[in-house]
Coordinates of N, CA and C in Angstrom, one line a residue:
M1 N 11.5 -13.0 1.3 CA 10.2 -13.3 1.0 C 10.0 -13.3 -0.5
L2 N 9.3 -14.2 -1.0 CA 9.0 -14.2 -2.5 C 7.8 -13.3 -2.7
V3 N 7.9 -12.4 -3.6 CA 6.9 -11.4 -3.8 C 6.3 -11.4 -5.3
R4 N 6.8 -12.3 -6.1 CA 6.4 -12.3 -7.5 C 4.9 -12.4 -7.7
E5 N 4.3 -13.4 -7.0 CA 2.8 -13.6 -7.1 C 2.1 -12.4 -6.6
H6 N 2.6 -11.7 -5.6 CA 1.9 -10.6 -5.0 C 2.0 -9.4 -5.9
L7 N 3.0 -9.2 -6.7 CA 3.1 -8.1 -7.6 C 2.1 -8.3 -8.7
E8 N 1.7 -9.5 -9.0 CA 0.6 -9.7 -10.1 C -0.7 -9.1 -9.7
R9 N -0.9 -8.8 -8.4 CA -2.2 -8.3 -7.9 C -2.3 -6.8 -8.2
V10 N -1.1 -6.2 -8.5 CA -1.1 -4.7 -8.9 C -1.0 -4.7 -10.4
P11 N -2.0 -4.2 -11.1 CA -2.1 -4.3 -12.6 C -0.8 -3.7 -13.2
Y12 N -0.4 -2.6 -12.9 CA 0.7 -1.9 -13.6 C 2.1 -2.5 -13.1
L13 N 2.1 -3.4 -12.2 CA 3.4 -4.1 -11.8 C 3.4 -5.5 -12.2
S14 N 2.4 -5.9 -13.0 CA 2.3 -7.3 -13.4 C 3.2 -7.7 -14.6
S15 N 3.4 -8.9 -14.8 CA 4.3 -9.4 -15.9 C 3.7 -9.0 -17.3
R16 N 2.5 -8.5 -17.4 CA 2.0 -8.1 -18.7 C 2.6 -6.7 -19.1
F17 N 3.1 -6.0 -18.1 CA 3.6 -4.6 -18.4 C 5.0 -4.4 -18.1
L18 N 5.6 -5.2 -17.1 CA 7.0 -5.0 -16.8 C 7.8 -6.3 -17.1
S19 N 9.1 -6.0 -17.4 CA 10.0 -7.2 -17.6 C 10.3 -7.8 -16.3
M20 N 10.9 -9.0 -16.4 CA 11.4 -9.7 -15.2 C 12.4 -8.8 -14.4
E21 N 13.3 -8.2 -15.2 CA 14.3 -7.3 -14.5 C 13.7 -6.2 -13.8
E22 N 12.7 -5.5 -14.4 CA 12.0 -4.4 -13.7 C 11.3 -4.9 -12.5
R23 N 10.6 -6.0 -12.6 CA 9.9 -6.6 -11.4 C 10.8 -7.0 -10.3
S24 N 12.0 -7.4 -10.7 CA 13.0 -7.8 -9.7 C 13.5 -6.6 -8.9
L25 N 13.6 -5.4 -9.6 CA 14.0 -4.2 -8.9 C 13.0 -3.8 -7.9
V26 N 11.7 -3.9 -8.3 CA 10.6 -3.6 -7.4 C 10.6 -4.5 -6.2
A27 N 10.8 -5.8 -6.5 CA 10.7 -6.8 -5.4 C 11.8 -6.6 -4.4
K28 N 13.0 -6.1 -4.8 CA 14.1 -5.9 -3.9 C 13.7 -4.8 -2.9
E29 N 12.9 -3.9 -3.2 CA 12.5 -2.7 -2.4 C 11.3 -3.0 -1.5
C30 N 10.6 -4.1 -1.7 CA 9.5 -4.5 -0.9 C 9.9 -4.8 0.6
I31 N 9.0 -4.4 1.5 CA 9.2 -4.6 2.9 C 8.0 -5.4 3.5
G32 N 8.3 -6.4 4.3 CA 7.2 -7.1 5.0 C 7.1 -6.6 6.4
F33 N 5.9 -6.4 6.8 CA 5.6 -5.9 8.2 C 4.6 -6.9 8.8
D34 N 4.7 -7.1 10.1 CA 3.7 -7.8 10.9 C 3.1 -6.8 11.9
F35 N 1.8 -6.7 12.0 CA 1.1 -5.8 12.8 C 0.1 -6.5 13.7
P36 N 0.1 -6.2 15.0 CA -0.8 -6.8 16.0 C -2.2 -6.1 15.8
A37 N -3.2 -6.8 16.3 CA -4.6 -6.2 16.3 C -4.6 -4.9 17.0
G38 N -5.3 -3.9 16.5 CA -5.4 -2.6 17.2 C -4.4 -1.6 16.7
E39 N -3.4 -2.0 15.9 CA -2.4 -1.1 15.4 C -3.0 -0.3 14.3
V40 N -2.6 1.0 14.1 CA -3.0 1.8 13.1 C -1.8 2.2 12.2
I41 N -1.9 1.9 10.9 CA -0.8 2.1 10.0 C -1.1 3.4 9.2
H42 N -0.2 4.3 9.3 CA -0.4 5.6 8.6 C 0.4 5.5 7.3
I43 N -0.3 5.9 6.2 CA 0.4 5.8 4.9 C 0.3 7.2 4.3
S44 N 1.5 7.9 4.4 CA 1.6 9.3 3.8 C 3.1 9.6 3.8
E45 N 3.4 10.8 3.4 CA 4.8 11.2 3.4 C 5.2 11.9 4.6
D46 N 4.3 12.1 5.6 CA 4.6 12.7 6.8 C 5.4 11.8 7.7
G47 N 6.1 12.4 8.7 CA 6.8 11.6 9.7 C 5.9 10.8 10.5
G48 N 6.4 9.7 11.0 CA 5.6 8.8 11.8 C 4.7 7.8 11.0
S49 N 5.0 7.7 9.7 CA 4.2 6.8 8.9 C 5.2 5.9 8.1
I50 N 4.7 4.9 7.4 CA 5.5 4.0 6.7 C 5.9 4.6 5.3
G51 N 5.3 5.7 4.9 CA 5.5 6.3 3.7 C 4.4 6.1 2.7
R52 N 4.5 6.7 1.5 CA 3.5 6.4 0.4 C 3.9 5.2 -0.3
G53 N 2.9 4.4 -0.6 CA 3.2 3.2 -1.3 C 1.9 2.3 -1.4
I54 N 2.2 1.1 -1.8 CA 1.1 0.1 -1.9 C 1.2 -0.9 -0.8
C55 N 0.1 -1.3 -0.2 CA 0.1 -2.3 0.8 C -0.7 -3.5 0.2
I56 N -0.2 -4.7 0.4 CA -0.9 -5.9 0.0 C -1.0 -6.7 1.3
I57 N -2.3 -7.0 1.7 CA -2.5 -7.7 2.9 C -2.3 -9.2 2.6
L58 N -1.2 -9.8 3.2 CA -0.9 -11.2 3.0 C -1.7 -12.1 4.0
R59 N -2.0 -11.6 5.2 CA -2.7 -12.3 6.2 C -3.4 -11.4 7.1
G60 N -4.6 -11.7 7.5 CA -5.3 -10.9 8.5 C -6.4 -10.1 7.8
T61 N -7.0 -9.2 8.6 CA -8.1 -8.3 8.2 C -7.9 -6.9 8.8
A62 N -8.2 -5.9 8.0 CA -8.0 -4.5 8.4 C -9.1 -3.6 7.9
L63 N -9.3 -2.5 8.5 CA -10.2 -1.4 8.0 C -9.4 -0.3 7.4
A64 N -9.6 -0.1 6.1 CA -8.9 0.9 5.4 C -9.7 2.2 5.4
M65 N -9.0 3.3 5.7 CA -9.7 4.6 5.8 C -8.9 5.6 4.9
H66 N -9.7 6.2 4.0 CA -9.1 7.2 3.1 C -9.7 8.6 3.4
G67 N -8.9 9.6 3.3 CA -9.4 11.0 3.5 C -8.3 12.0 3.3
K68 N -8.7 13.2 3.2 CA -7.8 14.3 2.9 C -7.1 14.7 4.2
V69 N -5.8 15.1 4.0 CA -5.0 15.5 5.2 C -5.6 16.7 5.8
G70 N -5.8 16.7 7.2 CA -6.3 17.8 7.9 C -7.8 17.9 7.9
N71 N -8.4 17.0 7.3 CA -9.9 17.0 7.2 C -10.5 15.9 8.0
F72 N -11.1 16.3 9.1 CA -11.6 15.3 10.0 C -13.1 15.0 9.9
S73 N -13.7 15.6 8.8 CA -15.1 15.4 8.6 C -15.4 13.9 8.2
E74 N -16.2 13.3 8.9 CA -16.5 11.9 8.6 C -17.2 11.7 7.3
R75 N -17.9 12.7 6.8 CA -18.5 12.6 5.5 C -17.5 12.5 4.4
R76 N -16.3 12.9 4.5 CA -15.3 12.9 3.5 C -14.4 11.7 3.5
K77 N -14.6 10.9 4.5 CA -13.8 9.7 4.6 C -14.5 8.5 4.0
R78 N -13.7 7.6 3.4 CA -14.2 6.4 2.8 C -13.6 5.2 3.6
Y79 N -14.4 4.2 3.9 CA -13.9 3.1 4.7 C -14.1 1.8 3.8
S80 N -13.2 0.9 4.0 CA -13.4 -0.4 3.3 C -12.7 -1.5 4.1
I81 N -13.2 -2.7 4.1 CA -12.5 -3.8 4.7 C -11.6 -4.4 3.7
V82 N -10.3 -4.7 4.2 CA -9.4 -5.3 3.3 C -8.9 -6.6 4.1
T83 N -8.9 -7.7 3.3 CA -8.6 -9.0 3.8 C -7.4 -9.6 3.0
A84 N -6.9 -10.7 3.4 CA -5.8 -11.4 2.8 C -6.0 -11.4 1.3
G85 N -5.0 -11.0 0.5 CA -5.0 -11.0 -0.9 C -5.5 -9.7 -1.5
H86 N -6.0 -8.8 -0.7 CA -6.4 -7.5 -1.2 C -5.2 -6.4 -1.2
T87 N -5.3 -5.5 -2.1 CA -4.4 -4.4 -2.2 C -5.0 -3.1 -1.7
F88 N -4.1 -2.2 -1.3 CA -4.5 -0.9 -0.8 C -3.5 0.1 -1.3
G89 N -4.0 1.2 -1.8 CA -3.1 2.3 -2.3 C -2.7 2.1 -3.7
V90 N -3.4 1.3 -4.5 CA -3.0 1.1 -5.9 C -3.4 2.1 -6.9
S91 N -4.4 3.0 -6.5 CA -5.0 3.9 -7.5 C -3.9 4.9 -8.1
D92 N -4.3 5.6 -9.1 CA -3.4 6.5 -9.8 C -3.0 7.7 -8.9
V93 N -3.7 7.8 -7.8 CA -3.3 8.9 -6.8 C -1.8 8.7 -6.3
L94 N -1.4 7.4 -6.3 CA -0.1 7.1 -5.8 C 1.0 7.7 -6.7
L95 N 0.6 7.9 -8.0 CA 1.6 8.4 -9.0 C 1.7 9.9 -9.0
E96 N 0.7 10.6 -8.4 CA 0.7 12.1 -8.4 C 1.7 12.6 -7.4
D97 N 2.5 13.6 -7.8 CA 3.5 14.1 -6.9 C 3.0 14.9 -5.7
E98 N 2.1 15.8 -5.9 CA 1.7 16.7 -4.8 C 0.3 16.4 -4.3
H99 N 0.0 15.1 -4.3 CA -1.3 14.8 -3.8 C -1.3 14.8 -2.2
A100 N -2.2 15.6 -1.7 CA -2.2 15.8 -0.2 C -3.3 14.9 0.4
R101 N -3.1 13.7 0.3 CA -4.1 12.7 0.9 C -3.4 11.8 1.8
S102 N -4.1 11.4 2.9 CA -3.6 10.5 3.9 C -4.5 9.3 3.9
S103 N -3.9 8.2 4.2 CA -4.7 7.0 4.4 C -4.2 6.3 5.6
Q104 N -5.1 5.5 6.2 CA -4.7 4.7 7.4 C -5.3 3.3 7.2
I105 N -4.7 2.4 7.8 CA -5.2 1.0 7.9 C -5.3 0.7 9.4
G106 N -6.5 0.4 9.9 CA -6.7 0.0 11.2 C -6.7 -1.5 11.3
V107 N -5.7 -2.1 11.9 CA -5.6 -3.6 11.9 C -6.6 -4.2 12.9
I108 N -7.4 -5.1 12.3 CA -8.5 -5.8 13.1 C -8.0 -7.1 13.8
T109 N -7.3 -7.9 13.0 CA -6.7 -9.1 13.5 C -5.2 -9.0 13.1
F110 N -4.4 -9.9 13.8 CA -2.9 -9.9 13.4 C -2.8 -10.0 11.9
S111 N -2.0 -9.1 11.4 CA -1.9 -9.0 9.9 C -0.4 -8.9 9.5
R112 N -0.2 -9.6 8.3 CA 1.1 -9.5 7.7 C 0.9 -8.7 6.4
V113 N 1.7 -7.7 6.2 CA 1.5 -6.7 5.1 C 2.8 -6.6 4.3
L114 N 2.7 -6.7 3.0 CA 3.8 -6.4 2.1 C 3.6 -5.0 1.6
F115 N 4.7 -4.2 1.8 CA 4.7 -2.7 1.5 C 5.6 -2.5 0.3
I116 N 5.1 -1.9 -0.8 CA 5.8 -1.6 -1.9 C 6.0 0.0 -2.0
P117 N 7.2 0.5 -1.7 CA 7.4 1.9 -1.6 C 7.1 2.6 -3.0
R118 N 6.6 3.8 -2.9 CA 6.2 4.6 -4.1 C 7.4 4.8 -5.0
K119 N 8.6 5.1 -4.4 CA 9.8 5.4 -5.2 C 10.1 4.2 -6.1
S120 N 9.9 3.0 -5.6 CA 10.3 1.8 -6.5 C 9.3 1.6 -7.6
V121 N 8.0 2.0 -7.3 CA 7.0 1.9 -8.3 C 7.3 2.9 -9.4
L122 N 7.6 4.1 -9.0 CA 7.9 5.2 -10.0 C 9.1 4.8 -10.8
A123 N 10.1 4.3 -10.2 CA 11.3 3.9 -10.9 C 11.1 2.8 -12.0
A124 N 10.2 1.9 -11.6 CA 9.9 0.8 -12.6 C 9.0 1.3 -13.7
L125 N 8.2 2.3 -13.5 CA 7.3 2.8 -14.6 C 8.0 3.8 -15.4
E126 N 9.2 4.3 -15.1 CA 9.9 5.3 -16.0 C 10.4 4.7 -17.2

């Protein structure tokens, strides 16, 4: 899968900040996923999730949910709709080592997602 144009959607992975070689290293680590409607994608370092990283919605629609791990208070959660072309998990929180935050994406329609692992982002930014 060609990911160059998708990396441009993440400001600190764009060609303005990284060389072609650095972007190529990130691109090699990207993973494409297809999710059916109703699937819930867990984004954290816990088992049973795809790991910490950036999701770029290539196709479909989903509901993104942000909240602290172990906190089920609805007042503390933030929700947003993400559609094709939108990114999720791009904030500077991704770069913090001990950040205890969990996020989920509830897939509304069949969706294709490009996942950029945190480790490849950190390696490119070093």
